[in-house]
Short mmCIF file of C-alpha atoms in Angstrom, two decimals:
data_model
loop_
_atom_site.label_atom_id
_atom_site.label_comp_id
_atom_site.label_asym_id
_atom_site.label_seq_id
_atom_site.Cartn_x
_atom_site.Cartn_y
_atom_site.Cartn_z
CA MET A 1 34.32 12.35 20.17
CA LEU A 2 31.64 14.91 20.96
CA SER A 3 32.64 16.66 24.15
CA ARG A 4 30.34 19.52 25.18
CA VAL A 5 26.99 19.67 26.95
CA GLY A 6 25.75 22.02 24.25
CA ILE A 7 26.35 19.66 21.33
CA LEU A 8 22.69 18.67 21.06
CA ARG A 9 21.54 22.22 21.60
CA SER A 10 23.72 23.38 18.73
CA ALA A 11 22.47 20.52 16.61
CA VAL A 12 18.89 21.74 16.86
CA ALA A 13 19.50 25.49 16.65
CA PRO A 14 17.87 27.41 15.14
CA ARG A 15 14.63 25.78 16.22
CA PHE A 16 12.67 24.25 13.36
CA SER A 17 10.65 26.76 11.38
CA ALA A 18 9.45 23.94 9.09
CA ARG A 19 9.39 20.54 10.75
CA SER A 20 10.15 17.86 8.23
CA LEU A 21 8.45 15.02 10.08
CA ASN A 22 4.84 16.07 9.48
CA PHE A 23 1.83 13.79 9.86
CA ASP A 24 -0.76 16.33 8.75
CA PHE A 25 -2.67 16.16 5.50
CA THR A 26 -3.24 19.23 3.36
CA ASP A 27 -6.67 20.85 3.25
CA ASP A 28 -7.12 19.51 -0.29
CA GLN A 29 -6.29 15.98 0.84
CA LYS A 30 -8.73 16.23 3.75
CA GLU A 31 -11.47 17.47 1.42
CA LEU A 32 -10.78 14.62 -1.00
CA GLN A 33 -10.88 12.11 1.85
CA ALA A 34 -14.18 13.51 3.12
CA THR A 35 -15.71 13.30 -0.37
CA ALA A 36 -14.60 9.68 -0.75
CA ARG A 37 -15.98 8.78 2.68
CA LYS A 38 -19.32 10.39 1.83
CA PHE A 39 -19.44 8.46 -1.45
CA ALA A 40 -18.70 5.19 0.36
CA GLN A 41 -21.40 5.76 2.96
CA GLU A 42 -24.08 6.91 0.51
CA GLU A 43 -23.36 4.84 -2.60
CA ILE A 44 -21.42 1.72 -1.56
CA VAL A 45 -22.48 0.68 1.94
CA PRO A 46 -26.22 0.49 1.12
CA VAL A 47 -25.69 -1.85 -1.86
CA ALA A 48 -22.60 -3.85 -0.83
CA ALA A 49 -24.60 -6.82 0.46
CA LYS A 50 -26.73 -6.89 -2.70
CA TYR A 51 -23.71 -7.09 -4.99
CA ASP A 52 -22.05 -9.63 -2.75
CA LYS A 53 -25.08 -11.90 -3.00
CA SER A 54 -25.85 -11.43 -6.70
CA MET A 55 -22.18 -11.27 -7.85
CA GLU A 56 -23.35 -8.72 -10.40
CA TYR A 57 -20.63 -6.44 -11.73
CA PRO A 58 -21.10 -2.98 -10.10
CA TRP A 59 -21.28 -0.90 -13.26
CA ASP A 60 -23.59 1.72 -11.76
CA ILE A 61 -21.14 2.36 -8.89
CA ILE A 62 -18.18 2.49 -11.28
CA LYS A 63 -19.97 5.03 -13.47
CA LYS A 64 -20.70 7.26 -10.48
CA ALA A 65 -17.12 6.92 -9.21
CA HIS A 66 -15.82 7.75 -12.67
CA ALA A 67 -17.93 10.91 -12.78
CA LEU A 68 -16.38 12.05 -9.49
CA GLY A 69 -12.82 11.30 -10.63
CA PHE A 70 -12.24 8.34 -8.30
CA VAL A 71 -11.51 6.04 -11.25
CA ASN A 72 -8.18 6.51 -13.09
CA ALA A 73 -7.23 9.09 -10.45
CA THR A 74 -3.47 8.74 -10.95
CA VAL A 75 -3.47 9.35 -14.72
CA PRO A 76 -1.15 12.39 -15.18
CA GLN A 77 -2.62 15.83 -15.63
CA GLU A 78 -0.88 16.30 -18.98
CA LEU A 79 -3.08 13.48 -20.29
CA GLY A 80 -6.22 15.03 -18.82
CA GLY A 81 -6.28 13.06 -15.56
CA LEU A 82 -6.26 14.30 -11.97
CA GLY A 83 -2.70 13.14 -11.42
CA LEU A 84 -3.33 12.37 -7.76
CA SER A 85 -0.30 11.71 -5.61
CA ALA A 86 0.12 8.27 -4.05
CA VAL A 87 -0.78 9.67 -0.63
CA ALA A 88 -3.98 11.30 -1.92
CA SER A 89 -4.89 8.17 -3.85
CA SER A 90 -4.37 6.01 -0.76
CA LEU A 91 -6.78 8.23 1.19
CA VAL A 92 -9.46 7.77 -1.48
CA ILE A 93 -8.99 4.02 -1.72
CA GLU A 94 -8.98 3.58 2.06
CA ALA A 95 -12.25 5.50 2.30
CA LEU A 96 -13.93 3.51 -0.51
CA ALA A 97 -12.72 0.18 0.88
CA TYR A 98 -14.56 0.91 4.12
CA GLY A 99 -17.76 0.50 2.10
CA CYS A 100 -16.82 -2.66 0.18
CA THR A 101 -13.45 -3.96 -0.95
CA GLY A 102 -15.03 -5.99 -3.75
CA ILE A 103 -16.45 -2.86 -5.37
CA THR A 104 -13.27 -0.93 -4.60
CA THR A 105 -11.21 -3.63 -6.31
CA ALA A 106 -13.23 -3.13 -9.48
CA VAL A 107 -12.27 0.55 -9.29
CA LEU A 108 -8.65 0.05 -8.19
CA THR A 109 -7.74 -2.49 -10.87
CA ASN A 110 -7.69 0.30 -13.45
CA GLU A 111 -4.81 1.89 -11.58
CA LEU A 112 -2.95 -1.41 -11.52
CA ALA A 113 -3.32 -1.76 -15.30
CA GLU A 114 -2.55 1.91 -15.98
CA THR A 115 0.52 2.27 -13.74
CA PRO A 116 2.97 0.36 -15.98
CA LEU A 117 1.89 2.54 -18.91
CA ILE A 118 2.41 5.67 -16.81
CA ILE A 119 5.86 4.38 -15.84
CA ALA A 120 7.22 3.12 -19.14
CA ALA A 121 4.92 3.57 -22.17
CA ASN A 122 5.65 6.06 -24.93
CA ASP A 123 3.37 9.05 -25.51
CA ASP A 124 1.47 7.32 -28.32
CA ILE A 125 0.45 4.36 -26.11
CA LYS A 126 -0.45 6.66 -23.22
CA LYS A 127 -2.72 8.74 -25.43
CA ARG A 128 -4.38 5.74 -27.05
CA PHE A 129 -4.97 3.63 -23.95
CA LEU A 130 -5.11 6.08 -21.05
CA GLY A 131 -6.97 8.81 -22.92
CA ARG A 132 -10.01 6.64 -23.58
CA MET A 133 -10.25 5.76 -19.86
CA LEU A 134 -10.88 9.40 -19.02
CA GLU A 135 -13.50 9.92 -21.71
CA GLU A 136 -15.91 7.22 -20.54
CA PRO A 137 -16.23 4.69 -17.69
CA LEU A 138 -14.15 1.80 -18.99
CA VAL A 139 -12.17 -0.82 -17.08
CA ALA A 140 -8.80 -2.43 -17.80
CA SER A 141 -6.97 -5.49 -16.44
CA TYR A 142 -3.46 -6.36 -15.32
CA ALA A 143 -2.78 -9.78 -16.87
CA VAL A 144 0.38 -11.23 -15.35
CA THR A 145 -0.59 -14.09 -13.01
CA GLU A 146 -0.75 -17.61 -14.46
CA PRO A 147 -1.99 -20.97 -13.12
CA ILE A 148 1.55 -21.96 -12.08
CA ALA A 149 3.06 -18.50 -11.57
CA GLY A 150 1.56 -16.05 -9.14
CA SER A 151 4.02 -14.34 -6.83
CA ASP A 152 6.83 -15.91 -8.88
CA VAL A 153 6.40 -13.53 -11.80
CA ALA A 154 9.66 -14.70 -13.39
CA GLY A 155 8.09 -18.15 -13.76
CA ILE A 156 5.35 -17.18 -16.21
CA LYS A 157 5.09 -19.27 -19.39
CA THR A 158 3.06 -17.06 -21.74
CA LYS A 159 5.42 -16.34 -24.64
CA CYS A 160 5.71 -13.86 -27.45
CA VAL A 161 7.56 -14.08 -30.77
CA LYS A 162 8.27 -11.08 -32.97
CA LYS A 163 7.24 -11.41 -36.61
CA GLY A 164 7.70 -8.30 -38.70
CA ASP A 165 5.99 -5.38 -37.02
CA GLU A 166 3.90 -7.63 -34.75
CA TYR A 167 4.31 -9.94 -31.78
CA ILE A 168 2.48 -13.27 -31.61
CA LEU A 169 1.31 -14.14 -28.10
CA ASN A 170 0.46 -17.64 -26.85
CA GLY A 171 -0.33 -18.78 -23.32
CA SER A 172 -2.85 -18.33 -20.54
CA LYS A 173 -3.42 -16.13 -17.53
CA MET A 174 -5.50 -16.86 -14.44
CA TRP A 175 -7.33 -14.90 -11.70
CA ILE A 176 -7.34 -11.70 -13.74
CA THR A 177 -9.59 -9.13 -12.07
CA ASN A 178 -12.04 -7.24 -14.30
CA SER A 179 -11.03 -9.40 -17.28
CA GLY A 180 -14.63 -10.16 -18.25
CA HIS A 181 -15.29 -6.44 -18.75
CA ALA A 182 -11.85 -5.11 -19.68
CA ASN A 183 -11.47 -2.77 -22.64
CA TRP A 184 -7.73 -3.51 -22.72
CA TYR A 185 -5.07 -5.45 -20.83
CA PHE A 186 -1.55 -4.95 -19.61
CA VAL A 187 0.13 -8.27 -20.49
CA LEU A 188 3.55 -9.66 -19.60
CA ALA A 189 5.05 -12.41 -21.79
CA ARG A 190 8.40 -14.14 -22.09
CA SER A 191 10.27 -12.90 -25.16
CA ASP A 192 13.58 -14.73 -24.61
CA PRO A 193 13.16 -18.52 -24.41
CA ASP A 194 16.64 -19.04 -22.92
CA PRO A 195 16.09 -20.01 -19.25
CA LYS A 196 19.51 -18.60 -18.37
CA THR A 197 18.57 -15.09 -19.46
CA PRO A 198 18.05 -12.85 -16.41
CA ALA A 199 14.42 -11.94 -15.76
CA SER A 200 15.27 -8.27 -16.23
CA ARG A 201 15.93 -8.98 -19.93
CA ALA A 202 13.65 -11.95 -20.65
CA PHE A 203 10.15 -10.48 -20.70
CA THR A 204 8.28 -7.93 -22.80
CA ALA A 205 5.21 -5.97 -21.74
CA PHE A 206 2.25 -5.05 -23.96
CA ALA A 207 -0.97 -3.10 -23.99
CA VAL A 208 -3.43 -5.49 -25.66
CA GLU A 209 -6.91 -4.60 -26.93
CA GLY A 210 -9.71 -6.47 -25.17
CA ASP A 211 -11.22 -7.95 -28.31
CA LYS A 212 -8.05 -9.97 -28.96
CA ILE A 213 -8.44 -12.34 -26.01
CA ASN A 214 -10.58 -15.43 -25.38
CA MET A 215 -12.29 -15.73 -21.99
CA GLY A 216 -12.04 -18.95 -20.03
CA GLN A 217 -13.76 -20.34 -16.95
CA ARG A 218 -15.26 -17.67 -14.75
CA CYS A 219 -14.15 -17.90 -11.11
CA SER A 220 -15.89 -15.50 -8.70
CA ASP A 221 -15.23 -11.97 -9.99
CA THR A 222 -12.06 -13.00 -11.83
CA ARG A 223 -11.44 -15.05 -14.96
CA GLY A 224 -8.86 -17.00 -16.84
CA ILE A 225 -7.86 -15.68 -20.26
CA THR A 226 -6.20 -17.44 -23.17
CA PHE A 227 -3.89 -16.19 -25.92
CA GLU A 228 -3.99 -18.23 -29.13
CA ASP A 229 -1.75 -16.68 -31.77
CA VAL A 230 -2.84 -13.22 -30.64
CA ARG A 231 -1.27 -10.58 -32.89
CA VAL A 232 -0.16 -7.43 -31.10
CA PRO A 233 1.40 -4.49 -32.98
CA ALA A 234 4.99 -3.78 -31.99
CA ALA A 235 3.77 -0.23 -31.41
CA ASN A 236 1.95 -1.54 -28.33
CA VAL A 237 5.10 -2.65 -26.52
CA VAL A 238 5.23 -0.97 -23.10
CA GLY A 239 8.77 0.17 -22.41
CA GLU A 240 11.73 -1.50 -24.07
CA PRO A 241 11.46 -5.04 -25.48
CA GLY A 242 12.86 -7.46 -22.92
CA LYS A 243 12.40 -5.05 -20.01
CA GLY A 244 8.81 -5.99 -19.16
CA PHE A 245 9.72 -7.72 -15.89
CA VAL A 246 11.30 -4.51 -14.59
CA VAL A 247 8.16 -2.57 -15.54
CA ALA A 248 5.96 -5.09 -13.71
CA MET A 249 8.09 -4.89 -10.54
CA LYS A 250 8.13 -1.08 -10.56
CA THR A 251 4.36 -1.20 -10.90
CA PHE A 252 4.04 -3.16 -7.66
CA ASP A 253 6.14 -0.56 -5.86
CA LYS A 254 3.46 1.99 -6.72
CA THR A 255 0.34 -0.15 -6.34
CA ARG A 256 1.10 -2.15 -3.17
CA PRO A 257 0.51 0.99 -1.06
CA MET A 258 -2.95 1.12 -2.65
CA VAL A 259 -3.61 -2.50 -1.66
CA ALA A 260 -2.46 -1.66 1.86
CA ALA A 261 -4.85 1.31 1.87
CA MET A 262 -7.73 -0.98 0.92
CA ALA A 263 -6.77 -3.32 3.76
CA CYS A 264 -6.79 -0.38 6.18
CA GLY A 265 -10.23 0.69 5.02
CA LEU A 266 -11.65 -2.79 5.50
CA ALA A 267 -9.93 -3.18 8.89
CA ALA A 268 -11.51 0.09 10.02
CA ARG A 269 -14.93 -1.22 9.00
CA CYS A 270 -14.28 -4.46 10.93
CA LEU A 271 -13.31 -2.48 14.03
CA ASP A 272 -16.42 -0.29 13.81
CA GLU A 273 -18.73 -3.27 13.35
CA ALA A 274 -17.08 -5.16 16.21
CA ALA A 275 -17.31 -2.17 18.54
CA LYS A 276 -20.94 -1.61 17.60
CA TYR A 277 -21.87 -5.25 18.22
CA SER A 278 -19.97 -5.38 21.52
CA LEU A 279 -22.09 -2.48 22.79
CA GLU A 280 -25.35 -4.09 21.63
CA ARG A 281 -24.76 -7.70 22.65
CA LYS A 282 -25.28 -8.61 26.29
CA ALA A 283 -24.11 -11.67 28.19
CA PHE A 284 -24.16 -12.42 31.93
CA GLY A 285 -26.15 -9.27 32.50
CA THR A 286 -23.86 -6.74 30.84
CA GLN A 287 -22.61 -5.57 27.47
CA ILE A 288 -19.81 -7.80 26.22
CA ALA A 289 -17.70 -4.68 25.66
CA ASN A 290 -17.31 -4.65 29.45
CA PHE A 291 -15.46 -7.97 29.41
CA GLN A 292 -11.70 -7.43 29.55
CA ALA A 293 -11.04 -10.05 26.88
CA VAL A 294 -13.31 -8.19 24.45
CA SER A 295 -12.09 -4.69 25.32
CA PHE A 296 -8.46 -5.77 25.00
CA MET A 297 -9.24 -7.31 21.62
CA LEU A 298 -10.86 -4.08 20.41
CA ALA A 299 -7.87 -2.11 21.66
CA ASP A 300 -5.49 -4.38 19.73
CA MET A 301 -7.58 -3.86 16.59
CA ALA A 302 -7.24 -0.10 16.95
CA ILE A 303 -3.50 -0.27 17.69
CA HIS A 304 -2.67 -2.35 14.65
CA LEU A 305 -5.00 -0.34 12.41
CA GLU A 306 -3.22 2.91 13.29
CA LEU A 307 0.18 1.29 12.73
CA SER A 308 -1.00 -0.06 9.37
CA LYS A 309 -2.22 3.37 8.31
CA LEU A 310 1.09 4.99 9.24
CA MET A 311 3.04 2.41 7.24
CA THR A 312 0.65 2.76 4.31
CA TYR A 313 1.00 6.54 4.22
CA ARG A 314 4.78 6.21 4.55
CA SER A 315 4.95 3.83 1.58
CA ALA A 316 2.75 6.16 -0.49
CA TYR A 317 4.92 9.09 0.51
CA GLU A 318 8.02 7.27 -0.78
CA VAL A 319 6.27 6.85 -4.13
CA ASP A 320 5.50 10.57 -4.26
CA GLN A 321 9.16 11.34 -3.55
CA GLU A 322 10.04 9.25 -6.64
CA ARG A 323 12.35 7.06 -4.59
CA PRO A 324 12.71 3.26 -4.87
CA GLY A 325 9.63 2.15 -2.99
CA ALA A 326 9.79 -1.65 -2.82
CA TYR A 327 10.99 -1.75 0.80
CA TYR A 328 8.22 0.33 2.34
CA ALA A 329 5.55 -0.84 -0.12
CA SER A 330 6.23 -4.48 0.78
CA ILE A 331 6.16 -3.78 4.52
CA ALA A 332 2.92 -1.80 4.25
CA LYS A 333 1.16 -4.41 2.14
CA ALA A 334 2.26 -7.35 4.29
CA PHE A 335 1.59 -5.67 7.65
CA ALA A 336 -1.77 -4.17 6.69
CA ALA A 337 -2.93 -7.47 5.17
CA ASP A 338 -2.01 -9.42 8.31
CA THR A 339 -3.62 -6.76 10.51
CA LEU A 340 -6.81 -6.99 8.47
CA ASN A 341 -7.04 -10.78 8.67
CA LYS A 342 -6.54 -10.79 12.44
CA THR A 343 -9.02 -7.92 12.87
CA ALA A 344 -11.65 -9.54 10.63
CA SER A 345 -11.31 -12.86 12.42
CA ASP A 346 -11.62 -11.27 15.86
CA ALA A 347 -14.62 -9.22 14.72
CA VAL A 348 -16.62 -12.44 14.28
CA PHE A 349 -18.17 -12.80 17.75
CA GLY A 350 -19.61 -16.29 18.16
CA GLY A 351 -22.21 -17.81 15.91
CA ALA A 352 -23.94 -14.52 15.18
CA GLY A 353 -20.86 -13.11 13.48
CA PHE A 354 -20.61 -16.24 11.35
CA ASN A 355 -24.13 -15.69 10.01
CA THR A 356 -24.84 -13.78 6.81
CA GLU A 357 -27.32 -11.56 8.67
CA TYR A 358 -24.35 -9.75 10.20
CA PRO A 359 -21.91 -7.74 8.03
CA VAL A 360 -18.73 -9.15 9.57
CA GLU A 361 -19.33 -12.49 7.85
CA LYS A 362 -18.78 -10.80 4.49
CA LEU A 363 -15.91 -8.69 5.83
CA MET A 364 -14.07 -11.80 6.94
CA ARG A 365 -14.53 -13.41 3.52
CA ASP A 366 -13.26 -10.24 1.88
CA SER A 367 -10.12 -10.09 4.01
CA LYS A 368 -8.10 -13.16 2.97
CA ILE A 369 -7.38 -11.96 -0.56
CA PHE A 370 -5.23 -9.13 0.79
CA GLN A 371 -2.59 -11.65 1.84
CA ILE A 372 -2.58 -12.85 -1.78
CA TYR A 373 -2.96 -9.67 -3.88
CA GLU A 374 0.21 -8.54 -5.66
CA GLY A 375 2.47 -11.15 -4.10
CA THR A 376 1.45 -13.41 -1.22
CA SER A 377 2.61 -12.49 2.26
CA GLN A 378 4.46 -15.81 2.47
CA PHE A 379 6.41 -15.36 -0.79
CA SER A 380 7.06 -11.64 -0.50
CA ALA A 381 8.98 -11.63 2.77
CA SER A 382 12.36 -10.66 1.27
CA LEU A 383 12.59 -6.88 1.23
CA PRO A 384 15.01 -4.75 -0.82
CA SER A 385 17.44 -2.38 0.88
CA ARG A 386 16.12 1.00 1.93
CA ASN A 387 16.67 4.38 0.36
CA LEU A 388 16.39 7.12 2.96
CA ALA A 389 17.17 10.22 0.92
CA ALA A 390 15.90 13.49 2.37
CA SER A 391 12.97 15.63 1.30
CA SER A 392 10.41 17.99 2.80
CA ARG A 393 6.69 18.07 1.96
CA ASN A 394 3.36 17.86 3.67
CA LEU A 395 2.90 14.44 5.27
CA SER A 396 6.67 14.10 5.37
CA PHE A 397 8.42 11.19 7.04
CA ASP A 398 11.91 12.60 6.48
CA LEU A 399 14.19 13.92 9.20
CA THR A 400 15.82 17.34 9.04
CA ASP A 401 19.60 17.72 8.96
CA GLN A 402 19.54 18.76 12.63
CA GLN A 403 17.52 15.70 13.58
CA ARG A 404 19.97 13.50 11.71
CA GLU A 405 22.86 15.12 13.58
CA ILE A 406 21.17 14.37 16.90
CA GLN A 407 20.57 10.81 15.78
CA ALA A 408 24.16 10.39 14.60
CA ALA A 409 25.58 11.74 17.89
CA ALA A 410 23.45 9.34 19.94
CA LEU A 411 24.24 6.39 17.68
CA LYS A 412 27.99 7.10 17.86
CA PHE A 413 27.82 7.27 21.66
CA SER A 414 25.93 3.98 21.72
CA LYS A 415 28.46 2.19 19.53
CA ASP A 416 31.57 3.73 21.13
CA LYS A 417 30.55 3.70 24.78
CA LEU A 418 27.65 1.30 25.37
CA VAL A 419 28.30 -1.70 23.15
CA PRO A 420 31.85 -2.42 24.45
CA VAL A 421 30.77 -2.54 28.12
CA ALA A 422 27.17 -3.78 27.93
CA LYS A 423 28.10 -7.39 28.67
CA LYS A 424 30.30 -6.36 31.63
CA TYR A 425 27.50 -4.41 33.30
CA ASP A 426 24.99 -7.16 32.54
CA GLU A 427 27.16 -9.77 34.29
CA SER A 428 28.23 -7.62 37.25
CA GLY A 429 24.91 -5.95 37.94
CA GLU A 430 26.88 -2.76 38.69
CA PHE A 431 25.08 0.55 38.18
CA PRO A 432 26.66 2.28 35.11
CA TRP A 433 27.58 5.60 36.72
CA ASP A 434 30.51 6.26 34.37
CA ILE A 435 28.24 5.89 31.33
CA ILE A 436 25.56 8.10 32.87
CA LYS A 437 28.10 10.84 33.67
CA GLU A 438 29.45 10.83 30.12
CA ALA A 439 25.96 10.83 28.62
CA HIS A 440 25.09 13.75 30.86
CA SER A 441 28.16 15.70 29.74
CA LEU A 442 27.07 15.29 26.12
CA GLY A 443 23.52 16.43 26.74
CA LEU A 444 21.98 13.00 26.18
CA MET A 445 20.42 13.06 29.64
CA ASN A 446 17.24 15.06 30.35
CA PRO A 447 16.77 15.99 26.65
CA GLN A 448 13.32 17.52 27.05
CA ILE A 449 14.12 20.00 29.84
CA PRO A 450 13.20 23.38 28.29
CA GLU A 451 15.94 25.67 27.01
CA LYS A 452 14.90 28.43 29.42
CA TYR A 453 16.03 26.16 32.27
CA GLY A 454 19.32 25.35 30.55
CA GLY A 455 18.27 22.07 28.95
CA PRO A 456 18.47 20.99 25.30
CA GLY A 457 14.71 21.49 24.88
CA LEU A 458 14.34 18.63 22.42
CA THR A 459 10.94 17.74 21.06
CA THR A 460 9.41 14.32 21.67
CA MET A 461 10.33 13.36 18.09
CA GLU A 462 13.94 14.41 18.56
CA THR A 463 14.10 12.55 21.86
CA ALA A 464 12.74 9.41 20.21
#
C-alpha cells in the first residue's frame, strides 16, 4: 500500500519536458489543413449544388484535387505518393467534406480501394495498380458489398475458382462507389465453398482491371457490378489466397477514421449554416438565436462536433502508431455518424430548411449514408478489445510512465479503500472522514496546489 504524502509528487518528478498527451498539430499539418480548407471554399462550395442537382460525376474537381495531391494521399512515398499519415489525411478529408461530402466521397474512395493493396499486396501489384493512380487522375473502387451482404462481409456469395494460373470469378456486387468510372477494383470473393471454414481462411482478395466487369443498374452515384466468368491472373491476388477477409477487415481499421473525418466536416458545415440562419431569421420580434431552445441546440451541436473530432483524431493516431485500430476506429465512425445525423436534422429549421433553396436540405440528405458506410451503426456495435501500448509523437493521446503511475496509484486506492465501503456509506449517510484522511495522506487530496506551497502540483490532465 502506498503510504507517503509525496508518492504522487515522486511519480511526476522530474516535471514533464515532453508531455505525451499533446493535442497540437504540427506546422506542416496545419498548413495542409489550411490548403484543403481553401480548396473546399474556392473549388467545392461554389459548385456543390450544381453537381447535386445534375448528378454529373465531378471529374473537373477530381482532376484539380489530384494535381494538389489530395487524391491517393496515403500511397507510400517509396511508390511516389505523399505517404500522408492517418491524422494528416483525416484533416484533409474533414476540410474537403465541409464543402460537399458527395464530391469528397468520389475522392476518398480511391483510398478505400488502395488501402488493402498498401496493407497486403506484393511489390508488383503495388507498382502496377498504385503507380498508375499517381501518374494521372484515375479512380478505383472497393467492391465488397453485395445485395444480401453489406455489414456482414463474411456472408458474401461472389466466388472464385482457381484454374491454372488464373482465378475465375462469378457473382455480383452492389452499391459500389465510383464503379462506373473505376480503372480497377479491389474485389473480395469466397475461395473455399465449405461453410464451416472460418472467414479468416475462406476468402481471397484481388485487384481486378476495370475492363473485366459488366455494369448493372445505376443507382444514384453508385452501381451494381456483375462478374460472369471473369478471368483474373493469380498474380493479382492481394495478400495470401484465403486471407482476403482479414485484409478487408484491416482496411476498415484504417479507413473508418477517414469516414469519421468526413462526418465531422459535414457536421461543421451544418453547425455553421444553422448558426448563420439563426442570426438571420427573426420571429416574435427577435433573432431566433435568442431563443433558449435554439441556442441550447446550437451548443449541443458544437459539443458533439468537438467530441467527434477528438475521437476521429484519436482513431487516426492509433493507425499511425501501427497498433490494432478496430476499437477506436469503430467508436469514431459510429459516434461521428450519429453526431452528424442529429446535427443535420436539428439544422433544418422549419419549412425553410426543408426547401432546396437552403443548403441544409442537401446536407441532411448527405448525412444518412454515414451511418451506413463501412458497416452500419446498428451492425457494428461490437467493438474489439483495446490495445493501449505507449508511444510519443505530435498529436499524441498516450500517457507518460509518470502519468500511468499516478493513475495506477489512484485506481488501487479506489479498489482497495472505496469499493469495499461504498455501500456502507451510501446506506448510513455518514461523512467518510476516514477515507478522506487516508486519501489526504497519500496526496490524492488537493492535487493541483502548486509545489512551491507544498502540494503535488499536478496538471489538469494528471488530476483528471
